Coordinates of C-alpha atoms and ligand atoms in Angstrom, one line a residue:
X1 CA 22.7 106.1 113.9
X2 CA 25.3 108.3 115.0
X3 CA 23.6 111.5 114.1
X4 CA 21.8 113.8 116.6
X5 CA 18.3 113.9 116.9
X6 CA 17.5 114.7 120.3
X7 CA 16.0 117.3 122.0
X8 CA 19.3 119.0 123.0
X9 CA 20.4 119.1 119.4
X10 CA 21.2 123.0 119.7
X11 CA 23.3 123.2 122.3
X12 CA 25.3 120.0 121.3
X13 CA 25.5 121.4 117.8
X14 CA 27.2 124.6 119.7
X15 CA 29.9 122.3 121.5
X16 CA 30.6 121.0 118.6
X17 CA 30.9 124.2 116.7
X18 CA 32.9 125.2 119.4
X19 CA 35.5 122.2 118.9
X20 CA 38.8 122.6 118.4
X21 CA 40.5 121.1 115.8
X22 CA 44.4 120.6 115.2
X23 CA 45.5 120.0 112.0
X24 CA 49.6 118.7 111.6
X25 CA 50.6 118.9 108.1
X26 CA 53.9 119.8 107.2
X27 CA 52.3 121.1 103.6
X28 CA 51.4 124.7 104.0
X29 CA 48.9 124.2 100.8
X30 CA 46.7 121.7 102.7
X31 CA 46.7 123.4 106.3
X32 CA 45.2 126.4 104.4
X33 CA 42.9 124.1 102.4
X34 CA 41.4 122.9 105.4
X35 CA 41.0 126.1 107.2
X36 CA 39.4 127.1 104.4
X37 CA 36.6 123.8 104.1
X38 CA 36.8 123.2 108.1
X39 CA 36.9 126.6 109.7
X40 CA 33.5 127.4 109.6
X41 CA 32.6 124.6 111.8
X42 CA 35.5 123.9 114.3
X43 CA 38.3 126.3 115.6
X44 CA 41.1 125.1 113.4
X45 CA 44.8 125.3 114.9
X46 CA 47.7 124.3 112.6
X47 CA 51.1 123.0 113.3
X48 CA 53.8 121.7 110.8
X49 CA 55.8 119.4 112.7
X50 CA 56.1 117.2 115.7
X51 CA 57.5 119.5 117.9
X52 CA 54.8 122.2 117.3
X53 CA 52.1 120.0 117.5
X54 CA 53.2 119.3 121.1
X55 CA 52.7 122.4 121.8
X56 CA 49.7 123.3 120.2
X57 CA 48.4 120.3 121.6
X58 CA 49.3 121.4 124.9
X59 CA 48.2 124.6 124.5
X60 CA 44.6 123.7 123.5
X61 CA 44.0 120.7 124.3
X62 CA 41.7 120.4 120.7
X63 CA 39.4 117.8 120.6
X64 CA 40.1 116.7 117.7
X65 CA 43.3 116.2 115.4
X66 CA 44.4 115.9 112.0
X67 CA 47.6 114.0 111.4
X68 CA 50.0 113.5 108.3
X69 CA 52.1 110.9 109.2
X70 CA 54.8 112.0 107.3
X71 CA 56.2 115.0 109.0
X72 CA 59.5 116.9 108.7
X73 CA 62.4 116.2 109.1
X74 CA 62.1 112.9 107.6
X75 CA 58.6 112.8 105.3
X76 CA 58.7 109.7 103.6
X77 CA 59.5 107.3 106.5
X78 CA 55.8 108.1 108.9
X79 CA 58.1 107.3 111.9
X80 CA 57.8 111.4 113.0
X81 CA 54.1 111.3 112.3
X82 CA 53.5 107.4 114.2
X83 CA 55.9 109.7 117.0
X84 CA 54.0 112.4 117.0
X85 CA 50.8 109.8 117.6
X86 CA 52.5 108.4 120.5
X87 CA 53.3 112.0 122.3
X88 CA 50.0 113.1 121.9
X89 CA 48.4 110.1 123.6
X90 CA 50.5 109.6 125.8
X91 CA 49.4 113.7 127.0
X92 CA 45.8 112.1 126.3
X93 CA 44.6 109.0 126.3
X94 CA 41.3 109.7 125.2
X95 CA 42.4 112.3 122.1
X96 CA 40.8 111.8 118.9
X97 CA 43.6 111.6 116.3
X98 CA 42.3 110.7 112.8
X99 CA 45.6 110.0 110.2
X100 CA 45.5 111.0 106.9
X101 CA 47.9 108.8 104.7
X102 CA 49.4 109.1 101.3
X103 CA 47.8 106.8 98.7
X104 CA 49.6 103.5 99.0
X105 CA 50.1 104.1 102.3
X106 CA 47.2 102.5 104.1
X107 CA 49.5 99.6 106.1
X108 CA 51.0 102.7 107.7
X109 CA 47.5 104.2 108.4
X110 CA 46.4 100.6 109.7
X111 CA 49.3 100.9 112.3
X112 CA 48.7 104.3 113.5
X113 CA 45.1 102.8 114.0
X114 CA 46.2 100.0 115.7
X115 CA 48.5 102.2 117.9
X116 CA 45.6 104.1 119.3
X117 CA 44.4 107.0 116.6
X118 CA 40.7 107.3 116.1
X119 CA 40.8 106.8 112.2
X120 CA 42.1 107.5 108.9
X121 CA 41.9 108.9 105.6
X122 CA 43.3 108.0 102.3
X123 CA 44.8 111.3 100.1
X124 CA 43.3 113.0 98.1
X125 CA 41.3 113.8 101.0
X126 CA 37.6 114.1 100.2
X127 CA 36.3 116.7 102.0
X128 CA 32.3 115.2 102.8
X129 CA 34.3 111.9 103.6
X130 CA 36.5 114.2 106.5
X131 CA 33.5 116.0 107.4
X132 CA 31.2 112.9 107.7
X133 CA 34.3 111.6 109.9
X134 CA 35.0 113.8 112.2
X135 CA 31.0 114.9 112.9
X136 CA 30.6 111.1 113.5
X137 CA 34.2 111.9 116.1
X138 CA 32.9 115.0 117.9
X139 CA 29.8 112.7 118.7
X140 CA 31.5 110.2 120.3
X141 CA 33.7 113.3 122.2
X142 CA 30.7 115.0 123.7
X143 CA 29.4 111.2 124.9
X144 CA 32.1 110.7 126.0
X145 CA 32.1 113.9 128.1
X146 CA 28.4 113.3 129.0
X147 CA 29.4 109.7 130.1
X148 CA 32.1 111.0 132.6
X149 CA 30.4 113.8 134.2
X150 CA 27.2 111.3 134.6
X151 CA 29.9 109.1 136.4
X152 CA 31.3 111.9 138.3
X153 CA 27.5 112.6 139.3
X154 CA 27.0 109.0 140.3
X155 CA 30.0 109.0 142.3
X156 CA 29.1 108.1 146.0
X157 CA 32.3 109.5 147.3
X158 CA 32.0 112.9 145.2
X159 CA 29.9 115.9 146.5
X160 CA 29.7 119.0 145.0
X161 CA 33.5 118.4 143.8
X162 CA 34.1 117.4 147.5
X163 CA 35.3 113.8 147.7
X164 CA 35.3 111.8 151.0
X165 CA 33.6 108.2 151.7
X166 CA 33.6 108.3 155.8
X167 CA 30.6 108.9 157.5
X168 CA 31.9 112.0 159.1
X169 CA 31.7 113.6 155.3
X170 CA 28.7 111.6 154.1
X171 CA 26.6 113.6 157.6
X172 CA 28.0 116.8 156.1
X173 CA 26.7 116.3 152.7
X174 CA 23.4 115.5 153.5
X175 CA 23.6 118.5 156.3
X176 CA 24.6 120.6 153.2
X177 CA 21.7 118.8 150.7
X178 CA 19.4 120.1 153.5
X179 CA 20.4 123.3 154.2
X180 CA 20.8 124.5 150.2
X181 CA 17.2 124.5 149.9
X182 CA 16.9 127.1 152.6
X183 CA 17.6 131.1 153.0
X184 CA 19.0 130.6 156.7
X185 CA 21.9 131.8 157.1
X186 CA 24.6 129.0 157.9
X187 CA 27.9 128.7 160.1
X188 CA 30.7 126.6 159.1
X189 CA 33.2 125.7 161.9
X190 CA 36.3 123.5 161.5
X191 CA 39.9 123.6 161.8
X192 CA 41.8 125.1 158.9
X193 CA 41.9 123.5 155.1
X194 CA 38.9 121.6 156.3
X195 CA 36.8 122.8 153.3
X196 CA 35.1 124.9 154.6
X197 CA 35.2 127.2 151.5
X198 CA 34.3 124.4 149.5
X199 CA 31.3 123.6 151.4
X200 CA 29.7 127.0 151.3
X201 CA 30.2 126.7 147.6
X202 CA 28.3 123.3 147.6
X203 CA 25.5 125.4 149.2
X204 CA 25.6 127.8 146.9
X205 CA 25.5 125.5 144.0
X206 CA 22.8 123.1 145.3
X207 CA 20.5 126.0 146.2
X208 CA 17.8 127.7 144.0
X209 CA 20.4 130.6 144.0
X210 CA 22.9 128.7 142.5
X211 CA 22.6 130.9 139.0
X212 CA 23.2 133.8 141.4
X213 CA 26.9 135.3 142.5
X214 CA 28.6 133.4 144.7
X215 CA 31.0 135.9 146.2
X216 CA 33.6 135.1 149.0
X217 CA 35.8 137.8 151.0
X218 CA 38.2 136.9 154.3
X219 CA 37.0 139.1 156.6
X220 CA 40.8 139.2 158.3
X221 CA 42.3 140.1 154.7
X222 CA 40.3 143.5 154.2
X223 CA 42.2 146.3 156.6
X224 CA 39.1 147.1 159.3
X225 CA 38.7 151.1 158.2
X226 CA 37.8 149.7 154.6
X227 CA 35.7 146.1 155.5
X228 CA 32.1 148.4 155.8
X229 CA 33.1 149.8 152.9
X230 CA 33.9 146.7 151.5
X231 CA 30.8 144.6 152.3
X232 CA 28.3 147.1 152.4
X233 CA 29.1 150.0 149.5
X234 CA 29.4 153.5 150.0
X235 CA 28.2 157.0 148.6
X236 CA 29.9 159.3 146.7
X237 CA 32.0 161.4 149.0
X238 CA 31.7 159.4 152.1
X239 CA 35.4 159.6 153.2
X240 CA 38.3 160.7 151.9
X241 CA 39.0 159.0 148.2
X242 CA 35.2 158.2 147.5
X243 CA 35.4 159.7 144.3
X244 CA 32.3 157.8 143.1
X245 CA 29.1 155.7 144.8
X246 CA 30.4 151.8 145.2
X247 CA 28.4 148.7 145.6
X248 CA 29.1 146.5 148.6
X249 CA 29.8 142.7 147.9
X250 CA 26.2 142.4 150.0
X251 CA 24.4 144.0 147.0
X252 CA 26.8 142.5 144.7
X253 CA 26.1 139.0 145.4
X254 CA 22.4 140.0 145.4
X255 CA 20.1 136.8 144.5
X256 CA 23.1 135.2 145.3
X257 CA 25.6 134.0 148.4
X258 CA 27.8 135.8 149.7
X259 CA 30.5 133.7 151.9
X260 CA 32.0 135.4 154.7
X261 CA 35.4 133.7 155.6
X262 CA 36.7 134.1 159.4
X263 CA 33.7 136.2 160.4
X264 CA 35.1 136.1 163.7
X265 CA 37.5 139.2 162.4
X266 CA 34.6 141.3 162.0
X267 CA 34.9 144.3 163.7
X268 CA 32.4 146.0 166.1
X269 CA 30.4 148.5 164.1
X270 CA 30.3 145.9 161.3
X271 CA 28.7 143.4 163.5
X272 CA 26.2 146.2 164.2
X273 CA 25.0 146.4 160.6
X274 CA 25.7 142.9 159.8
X275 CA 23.1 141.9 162.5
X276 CA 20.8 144.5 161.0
X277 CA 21.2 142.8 157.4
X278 CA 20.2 139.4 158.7
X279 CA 16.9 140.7 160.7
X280 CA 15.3 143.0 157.8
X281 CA 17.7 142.3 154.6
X282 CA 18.1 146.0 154.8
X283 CA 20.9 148.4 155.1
X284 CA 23.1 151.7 154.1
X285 CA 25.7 152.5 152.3
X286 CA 28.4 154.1 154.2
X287 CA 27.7 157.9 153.8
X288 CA 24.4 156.9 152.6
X289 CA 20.7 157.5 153.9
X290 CA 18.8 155.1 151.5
X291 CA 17.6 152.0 152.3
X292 CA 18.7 149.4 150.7
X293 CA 17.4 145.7 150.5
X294 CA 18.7 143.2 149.1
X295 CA 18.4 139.4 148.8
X296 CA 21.4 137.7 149.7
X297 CA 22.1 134.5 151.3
X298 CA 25.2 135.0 154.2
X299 CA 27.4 131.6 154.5
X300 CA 30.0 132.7 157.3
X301 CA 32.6 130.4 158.5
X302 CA 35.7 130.3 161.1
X303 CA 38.4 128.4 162.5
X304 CA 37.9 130.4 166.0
X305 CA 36.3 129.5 169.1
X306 CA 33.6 132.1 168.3
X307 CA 31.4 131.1 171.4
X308 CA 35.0 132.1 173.7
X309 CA 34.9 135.5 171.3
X310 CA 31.5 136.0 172.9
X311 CA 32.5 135.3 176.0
X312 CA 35.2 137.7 175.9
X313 CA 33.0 140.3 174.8
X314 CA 34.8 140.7 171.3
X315 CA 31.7 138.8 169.0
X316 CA 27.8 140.6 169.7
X317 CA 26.1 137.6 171.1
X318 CA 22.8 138.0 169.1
X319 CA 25.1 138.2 165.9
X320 CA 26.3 135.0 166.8
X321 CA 23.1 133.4 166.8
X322 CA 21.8 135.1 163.9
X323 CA 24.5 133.5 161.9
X324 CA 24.2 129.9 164.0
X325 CA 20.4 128.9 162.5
X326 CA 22.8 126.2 161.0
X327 CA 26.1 125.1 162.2
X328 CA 27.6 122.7 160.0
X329 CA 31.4 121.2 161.5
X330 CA 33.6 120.0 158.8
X331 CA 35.7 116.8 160.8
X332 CA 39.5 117.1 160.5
X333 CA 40.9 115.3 158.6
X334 CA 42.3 112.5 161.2
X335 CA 38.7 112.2 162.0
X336 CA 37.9 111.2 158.7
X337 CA 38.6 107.3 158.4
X338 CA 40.1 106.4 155.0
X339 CA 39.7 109.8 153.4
X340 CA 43.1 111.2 153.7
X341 CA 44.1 107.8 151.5
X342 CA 41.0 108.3 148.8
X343 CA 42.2 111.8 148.5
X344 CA 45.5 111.3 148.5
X345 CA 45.2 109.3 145.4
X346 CA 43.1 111.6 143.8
X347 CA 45.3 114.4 144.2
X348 CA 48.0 112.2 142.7
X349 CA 45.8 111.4 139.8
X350 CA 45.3 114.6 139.4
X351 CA 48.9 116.2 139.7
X352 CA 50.1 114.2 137.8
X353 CA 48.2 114.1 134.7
X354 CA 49.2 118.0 135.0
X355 CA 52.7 117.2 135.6
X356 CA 53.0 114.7 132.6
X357 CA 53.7 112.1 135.2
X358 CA 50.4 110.1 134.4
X359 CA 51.9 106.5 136.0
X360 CA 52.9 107.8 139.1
X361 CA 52.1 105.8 142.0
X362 CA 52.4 105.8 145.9
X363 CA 54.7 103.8 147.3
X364 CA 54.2 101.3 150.2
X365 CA 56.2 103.6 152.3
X366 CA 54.3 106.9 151.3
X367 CA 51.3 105.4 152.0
X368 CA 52.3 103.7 155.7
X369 CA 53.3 107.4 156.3
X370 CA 50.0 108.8 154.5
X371 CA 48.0 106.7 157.0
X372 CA 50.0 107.7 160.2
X373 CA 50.7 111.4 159.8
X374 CA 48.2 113.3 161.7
X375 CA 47.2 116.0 159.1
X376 CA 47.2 119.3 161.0
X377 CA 46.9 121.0 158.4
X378 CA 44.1 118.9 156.9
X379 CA 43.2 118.7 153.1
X380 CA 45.4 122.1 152.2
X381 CA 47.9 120.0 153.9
X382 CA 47.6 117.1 151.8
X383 CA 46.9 118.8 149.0
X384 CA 50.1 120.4 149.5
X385 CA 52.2 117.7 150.4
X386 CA 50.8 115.6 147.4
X387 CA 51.4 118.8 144.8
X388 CA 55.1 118.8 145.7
X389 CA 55.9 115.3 145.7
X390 CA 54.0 114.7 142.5
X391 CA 57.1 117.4 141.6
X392 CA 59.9 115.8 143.4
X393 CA 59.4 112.4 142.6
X394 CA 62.4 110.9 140.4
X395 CA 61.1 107.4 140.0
X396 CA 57.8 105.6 139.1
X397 CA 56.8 105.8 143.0
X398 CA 56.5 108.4 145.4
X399 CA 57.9 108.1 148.3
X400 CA 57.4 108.8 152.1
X401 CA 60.5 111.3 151.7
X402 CA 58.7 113.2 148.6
X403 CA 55.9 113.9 150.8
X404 CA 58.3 115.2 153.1
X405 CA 57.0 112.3 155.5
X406 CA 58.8 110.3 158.2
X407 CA 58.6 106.3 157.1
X408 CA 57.2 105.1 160.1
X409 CA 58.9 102.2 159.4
X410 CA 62.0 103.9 159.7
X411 CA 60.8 105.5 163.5
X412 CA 61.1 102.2 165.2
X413 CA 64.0 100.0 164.9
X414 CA 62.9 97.0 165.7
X415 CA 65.6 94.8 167.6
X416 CA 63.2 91.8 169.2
X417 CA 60.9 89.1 168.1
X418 CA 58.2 90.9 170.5
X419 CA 59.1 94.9 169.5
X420 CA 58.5 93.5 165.7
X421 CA 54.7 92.0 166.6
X422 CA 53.7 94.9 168.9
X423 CA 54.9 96.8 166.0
X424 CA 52.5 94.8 163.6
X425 CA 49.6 94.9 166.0
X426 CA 49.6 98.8 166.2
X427 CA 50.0 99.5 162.9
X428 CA 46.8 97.0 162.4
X429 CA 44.3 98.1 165.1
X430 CA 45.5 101.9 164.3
X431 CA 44.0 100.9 160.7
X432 CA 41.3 99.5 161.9
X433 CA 40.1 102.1 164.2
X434 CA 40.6 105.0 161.7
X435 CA 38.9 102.8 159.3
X436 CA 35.9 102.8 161.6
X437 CA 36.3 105.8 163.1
X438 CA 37.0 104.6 166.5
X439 CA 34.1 102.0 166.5
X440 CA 35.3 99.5 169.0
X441 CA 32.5 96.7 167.4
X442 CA 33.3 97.2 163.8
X443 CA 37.1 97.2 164.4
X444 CA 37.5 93.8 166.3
X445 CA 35.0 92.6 163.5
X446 CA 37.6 93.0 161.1
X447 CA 40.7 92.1 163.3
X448 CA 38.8 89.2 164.1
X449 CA 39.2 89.6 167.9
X450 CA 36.3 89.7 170.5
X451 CA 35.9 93.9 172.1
X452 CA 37.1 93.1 175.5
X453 CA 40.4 91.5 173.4
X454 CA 40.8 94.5 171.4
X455 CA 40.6 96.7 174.1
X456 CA 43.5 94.5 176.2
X457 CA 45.5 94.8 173.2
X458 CA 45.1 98.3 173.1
X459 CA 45.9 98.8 176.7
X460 CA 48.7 96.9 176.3
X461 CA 50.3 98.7 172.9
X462 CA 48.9 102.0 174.8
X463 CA 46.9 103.2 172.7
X464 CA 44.0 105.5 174.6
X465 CA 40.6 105.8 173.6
X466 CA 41.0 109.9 172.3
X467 CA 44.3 109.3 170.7
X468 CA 44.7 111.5 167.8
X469 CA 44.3 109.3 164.3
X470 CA 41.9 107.3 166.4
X471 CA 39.6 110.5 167.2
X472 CA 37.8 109.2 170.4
X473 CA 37.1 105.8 170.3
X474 CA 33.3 105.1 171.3
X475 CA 31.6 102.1 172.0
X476 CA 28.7 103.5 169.4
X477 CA 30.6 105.2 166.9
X478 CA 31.6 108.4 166.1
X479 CA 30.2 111.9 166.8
X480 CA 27.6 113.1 164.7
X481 CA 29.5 115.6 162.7
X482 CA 27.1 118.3 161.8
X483 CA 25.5 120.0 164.8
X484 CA 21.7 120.1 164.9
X485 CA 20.4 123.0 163.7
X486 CA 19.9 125.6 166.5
X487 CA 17.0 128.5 166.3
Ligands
ATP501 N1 36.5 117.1 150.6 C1 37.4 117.6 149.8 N2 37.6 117.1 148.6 C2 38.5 117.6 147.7 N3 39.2 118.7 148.0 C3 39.1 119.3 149.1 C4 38.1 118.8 150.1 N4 38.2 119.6 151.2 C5 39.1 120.6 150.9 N5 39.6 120.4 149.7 C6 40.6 121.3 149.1 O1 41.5 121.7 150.1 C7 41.8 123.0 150.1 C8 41.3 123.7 151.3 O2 39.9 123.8 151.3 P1 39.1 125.1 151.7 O3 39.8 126.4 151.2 O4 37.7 124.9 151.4 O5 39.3 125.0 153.3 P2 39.0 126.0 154.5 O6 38.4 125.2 155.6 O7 38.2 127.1 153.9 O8 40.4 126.5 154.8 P3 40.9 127.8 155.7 O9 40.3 127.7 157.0 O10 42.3 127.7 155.7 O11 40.3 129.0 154.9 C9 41.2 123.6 148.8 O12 42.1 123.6 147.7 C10 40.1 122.6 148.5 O13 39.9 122.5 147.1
MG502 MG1 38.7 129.2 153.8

């Protein structure tokens, strides 16, 4: 039943080729003996104690693993293999750890089982017995795979690797669904470590280019004397140092996208050609008299004002709205409802499975202070934040401190009866209101108050209608993210 007989049987025959396989034997005899029967089908990596197979395990995270439970420096008493066991799945839960016992040793097998390894084997090993095993053990690995990334896929929260469940992200995705299936050039706009890099990728990825290059330079990176260069080649002997003809990144990420990061850098005569570029998909290499066409979809993005850069005269007006067919605005973060908490936990899932710190959880004081900071610096921000106090944290929970946060519990000291509930009721129509994203309706719905009472109390905790973390509280809900596209 287990075998493969689908239609995909060559590529998941080449996974499993591909495996790698760890074997920890403390015998040099039988780590070469299974090199020798196992190699041809699986990468085979050796260790010969607990220590080493650590690190190979580390190191390679191998799919699948060979154990001797009775490892150096104490052979006959399985405690240093049933050890080893335990240190591998504790940096894996999901590794596939088969034992192989000494005869008369199947109680200790049975254990190992018991304590999480995939199966075992008697010795002497037969080898079509091993090989029937751990073919029937790289099947369940790629499912297993298959099963995740379906549920990655299925995900309602997840987009193109970008997570966020408020309504503000949900109108970007299906902006971005949209848009992928065009050429037009699109504009993303939004305050710094919004994602907007990761949202030209999704475009990228969910377009019928997607096989194509998807290229990304900072325009404000690249020195101004070398960004025509840069983007659109040059000839041999076009300035001093040509030495030889170069491709351009345009011709680069031909068939392709090619993501233009703070476009509002772009300096004059590079506007001039860009603009060209986007009317006829033609252009020159500096130095260079050929034409040269080229099928590359631009993706441009800024955290400037770049409609104040054209008033000011310093971005070309029809470039602007060459590049604005589609403007897509990612939210801030504080505009974003729950998302700062959804990816605050995934972050910490994520940190700390790298960080060997795979319990880690936030505590109820890192999260009040999750929920109330204002996020200027968005998801970098968080990301940031999270990263180092995944690093900090000495105990089971981080705390507001490790993220480097002020408790707000901590801010007020709370002296009176009354100071105590007013403190209570902020903190609780705040939530509420970011939760909704400043839906007046939907928030007294769930504080189970009439409007006009929520909006008393919120006169009287003073909270206004465009305070930050409550992002302009509307009657009808919030702002449609994405603009319309503009032509
Ligand atoms: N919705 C999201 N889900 C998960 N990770 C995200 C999301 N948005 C951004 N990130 C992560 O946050 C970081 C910043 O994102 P990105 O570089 O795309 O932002 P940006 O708007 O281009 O920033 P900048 O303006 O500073 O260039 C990246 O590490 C990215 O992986
Ligand atoms: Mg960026």
């Amino acid at each position: 039943m287990w075998h493969d007989d689908s239609g995909d049987v060559a590529s998941r025959r080449k996974r499993q080729m591909n495996s790698q396989l760890l074997v920890v034997d403390d015998d040099p005899e039988i780590r070469t003996q299974m090199k020798w029967a196992l190699g041809a089908d699986y990468e085979v990596i050796m260790a010969e104690d607990r220590a080493s197979a650590v690190e190979k395990f580390k190191a390679n995270s191998p799919a699948l693993t060979l154990l001797d439970l009775g490892l150096p420096p104490r052979p006959n008493d399985f405690e240093e293999g049933l050890g080893a066991l335990s240190d591998l799945l504790a940096l894996d839960r999901q590794a596939k750890i088969i034992i192989i016992s000494g005869q008369g040793e199947k109680a200790n097998a049975i254990r190992a089982v018991g304590a999480g390894a995939y199966d075992f084997l008697c010795k002497p090993i037969d080898l079509d017995e091993l090989k029937l095993i751990l073919h029937r053990c790289i099947y369940v690995v790629n499912l297993e795979r298959e099963y995740e990334e379906l549920q990655k896929k299925s995900r309602p929260d997840v987009f193109e690797n970008m997570l966020g469940a408020s309504a503000q992200m949900h109108g970007v995705f299906a902006f971005v669904r949209k848009v992928a299936a065009t050429d037009a050039p699109v504009l993303l706009l939004g305050e710094s470590g919004t994602g907007k890099e990761m949202a030209a990728m999704a475009i990228h990825r969910r377009s019928t280019r997607k096989d194509g290059p998807f290229i990304a330079i900072n325009c404000n990176a690249i020195p101004e004397s070398l960004l025509e260069s840069e983007l659109f080649g040059h000839e041999k002997g076009a300035f001093t140092g040509a030495h030889a003809q170069r491709k351009g990144l345009i011709e680069t990420a031909g068939k392709g996208s090619l993501f233009l990061d703070e476009i509002g850098e772009l300096p004059p005569p590079v506007q001039v050609k860009l603009l060209r570029f986007l009317q006829e998909q033609r252009f020159q290499r500096v130095g260079g008299r050929q034409e040269i066409k080229v099928d590359t979809r631009i993706i441009a993005a800024t955290n400037a004002d770049l409609k104040e850069a054209v008033a000011k005269g310093k971005f070309r007006e029809d470039l602007y709205f060459r590049l604005a067919v589609v403007v897509i605005k990612l939210p801030p973060l504080r505009d974003r409802g729950d998302d700062a908490e959804i990816l605050a936990q995934e972050f910490l899932h994520e940190f700390a499975a790298q960080c060997e710190k795979a319990g880690l959880r936030f505590g109820q004081d890192a999260l009040r202070a999750l929920r109330r900071h204002g996020w200027p610096g968005n998801v970098r921000e968080l990301q940031n934040r999270i990263k180092r106090a995944v690093i900090m944290a000495e105990a089971k929970r981080i705390t507001a401190a490790d993220l480097e946060l002020a408790d707000s519990s901590e801010l007020v000291p709370v002296t009176t009866l009354k100071e105590a509930r007013e403190n209570v009721e902020r903190e609780m129509v705040e939530q509420a209101l970011r939760k909704h994203s400043g839906r007046i309706s939907a928030a007294a719905t769930d504080l189970g108050v009439s409007r006009p009472t929520l909006y008393e109390l919120m006169d009287k905790l003073g909270i206004s209608r465009g305070e930050p973390g409550t992002h302009g509280v509307t009657e009808s809900g919030a702002k449609a993210t994405p603009e319309p596209p503009k032509t």
